[in-house]
mmCIF file of C-alpha atoms in Angstrom:
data_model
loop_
_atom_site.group_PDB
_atom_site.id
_atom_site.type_symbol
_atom_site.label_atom_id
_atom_site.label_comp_id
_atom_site.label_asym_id
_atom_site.label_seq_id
_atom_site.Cartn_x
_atom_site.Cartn_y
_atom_site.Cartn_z
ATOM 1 C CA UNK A 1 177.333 11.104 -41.149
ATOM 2 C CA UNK A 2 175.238 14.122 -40.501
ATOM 3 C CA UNK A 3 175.378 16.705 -37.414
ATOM 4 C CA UNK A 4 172.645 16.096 -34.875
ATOM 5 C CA UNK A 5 170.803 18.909 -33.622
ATOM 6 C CA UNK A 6 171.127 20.326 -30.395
ATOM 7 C CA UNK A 7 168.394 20.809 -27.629
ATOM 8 C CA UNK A 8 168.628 24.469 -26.715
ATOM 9 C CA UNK A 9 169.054 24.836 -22.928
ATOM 10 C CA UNK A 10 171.131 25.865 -20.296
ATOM 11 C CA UNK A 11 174.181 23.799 -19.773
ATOM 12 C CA UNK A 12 174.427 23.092 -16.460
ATOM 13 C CA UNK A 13 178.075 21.882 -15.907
ATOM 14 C CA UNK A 14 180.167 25.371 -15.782
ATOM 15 C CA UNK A 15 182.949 23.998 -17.214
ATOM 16 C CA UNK A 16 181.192 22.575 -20.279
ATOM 17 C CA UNK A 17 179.312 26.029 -20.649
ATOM 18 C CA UNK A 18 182.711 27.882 -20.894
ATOM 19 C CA UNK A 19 183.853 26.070 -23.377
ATOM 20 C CA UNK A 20 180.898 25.792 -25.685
ATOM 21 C CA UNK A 21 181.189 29.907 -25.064
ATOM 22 C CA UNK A 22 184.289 29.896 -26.277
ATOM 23 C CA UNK A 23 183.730 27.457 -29.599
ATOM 24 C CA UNK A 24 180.452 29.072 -30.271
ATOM 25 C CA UNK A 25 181.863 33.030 -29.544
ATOM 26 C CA UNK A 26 184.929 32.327 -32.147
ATOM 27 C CA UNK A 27 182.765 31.013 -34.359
ATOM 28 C CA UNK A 28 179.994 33.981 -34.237
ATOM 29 C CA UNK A 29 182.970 36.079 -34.949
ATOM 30 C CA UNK A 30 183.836 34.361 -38.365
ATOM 31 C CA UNK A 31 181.114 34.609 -39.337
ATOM 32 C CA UNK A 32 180.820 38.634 -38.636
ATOM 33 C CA UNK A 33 183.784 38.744 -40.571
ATOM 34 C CA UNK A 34 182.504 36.952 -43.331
ATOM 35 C CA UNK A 35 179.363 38.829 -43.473
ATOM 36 C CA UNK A 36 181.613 42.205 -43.646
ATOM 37 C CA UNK A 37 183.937 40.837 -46.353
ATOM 38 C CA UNK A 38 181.296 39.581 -48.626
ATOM 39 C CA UNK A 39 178.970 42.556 -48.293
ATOM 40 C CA UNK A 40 181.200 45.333 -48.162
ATOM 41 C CA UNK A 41 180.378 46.387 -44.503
ATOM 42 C CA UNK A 42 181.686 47.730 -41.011
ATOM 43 C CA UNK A 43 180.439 45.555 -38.555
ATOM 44 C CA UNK A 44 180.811 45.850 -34.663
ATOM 45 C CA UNK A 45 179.846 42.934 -32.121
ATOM 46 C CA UNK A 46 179.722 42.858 -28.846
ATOM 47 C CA UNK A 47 179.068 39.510 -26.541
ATOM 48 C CA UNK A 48 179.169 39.657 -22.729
ATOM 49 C CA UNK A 49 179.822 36.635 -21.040
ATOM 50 C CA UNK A 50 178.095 35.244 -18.256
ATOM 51 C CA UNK A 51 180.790 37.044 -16.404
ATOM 52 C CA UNK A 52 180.340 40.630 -18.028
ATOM 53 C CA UNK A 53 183.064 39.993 -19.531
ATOM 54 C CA UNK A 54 182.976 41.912 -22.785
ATOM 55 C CA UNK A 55 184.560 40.401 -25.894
ATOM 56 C CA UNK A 56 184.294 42.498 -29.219
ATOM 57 C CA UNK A 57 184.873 42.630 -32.943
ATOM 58 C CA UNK A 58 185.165 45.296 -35.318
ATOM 59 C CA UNK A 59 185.743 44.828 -39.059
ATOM 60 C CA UNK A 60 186.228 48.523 -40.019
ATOM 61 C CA UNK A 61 188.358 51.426 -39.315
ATOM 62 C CA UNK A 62 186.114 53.141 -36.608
ATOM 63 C CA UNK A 63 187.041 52.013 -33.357
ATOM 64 C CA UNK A 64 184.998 51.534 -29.826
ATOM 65 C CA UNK A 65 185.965 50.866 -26.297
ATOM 66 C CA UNK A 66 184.086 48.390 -23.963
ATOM 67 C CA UNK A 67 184.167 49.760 -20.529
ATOM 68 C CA UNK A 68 181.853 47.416 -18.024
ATOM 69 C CA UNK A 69 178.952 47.102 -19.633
ATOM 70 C CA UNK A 70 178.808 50.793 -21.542
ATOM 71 C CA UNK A 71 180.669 50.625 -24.947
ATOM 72 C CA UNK A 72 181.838 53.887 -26.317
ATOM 73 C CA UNK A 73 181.351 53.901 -30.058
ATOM 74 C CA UNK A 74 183.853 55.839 -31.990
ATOM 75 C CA UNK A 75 181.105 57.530 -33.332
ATOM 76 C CA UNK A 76 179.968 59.296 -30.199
ATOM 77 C CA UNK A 77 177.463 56.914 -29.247
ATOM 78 C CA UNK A 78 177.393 55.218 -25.827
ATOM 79 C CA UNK A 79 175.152 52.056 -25.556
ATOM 80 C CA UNK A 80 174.309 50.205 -22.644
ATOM 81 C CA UNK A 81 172.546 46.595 -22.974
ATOM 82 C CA UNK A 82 171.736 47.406 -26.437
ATOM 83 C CA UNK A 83 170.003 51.166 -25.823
ATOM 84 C CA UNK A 84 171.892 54.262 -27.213
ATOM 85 C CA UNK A 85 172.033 55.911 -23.766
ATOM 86 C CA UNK A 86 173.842 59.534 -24.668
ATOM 87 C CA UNK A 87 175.393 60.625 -27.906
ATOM 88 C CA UNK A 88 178.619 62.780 -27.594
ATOM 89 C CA UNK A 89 177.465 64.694 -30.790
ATOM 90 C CA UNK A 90 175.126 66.495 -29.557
#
C-alpha cells in the first residue's frame, strides 16, 4: 500500500498543526544532514515556528546564534527573515 498525497493547506486544529511541525521539522533536518554528508557541505537551517520560535541546524564547524528573529552567523553576517541586514566584517 502506497502513501496518499496530501492537500496542502492550513491545518486548522492547533494541536494537529504542532505536531505535524514537529514530524515534518525533524524530518527537514535529516534530510539537511543527509544532503551535507553526501555532498561534502556545511549547511545551516533555520525554521521559525508559528510562534517565532527559532529551531536550527548546523552540520559544520562554524557556529550561529538565533536571537528573536536576527541570527548571527559566525561568519559576521546578521540576517533577518532571510535578508543579510549588516555584516560585522566590514
Amino acid at each position: 500500500m502506497g502513501r496518499r498525497k496530501v492537500e496542502l493547506k492550513r491545518i486548522e486544529d492547533k494541536s494537529s498543526r504542532q505536531v505535524t511541525f514537529s514530524k515534518r521539522r525533524s524530518g527537514l533536518f535529516k534530510k539537511a544532514h543527509q544532503l551535507a554528508v553526501l555532498c561534502d557541505l556545511e549547511l545551516v537551517l533555520i525554521v521559525f515556528s508559528g510562534n517565532g520560535r527559532p529551531y536550527e541546524f548546523s552540520s559544520g564547524n562554524r557556529y550561529f546564534i538565533c536571537l528573536g528573529s536576527a541570527v548571527f552567523l559566525g561568519l559576521g553576517l546578521v540576517l533577518h527573515k532571510g535578508i543579510i541586514i549588516y555584516s560585522l566584517l566590514l
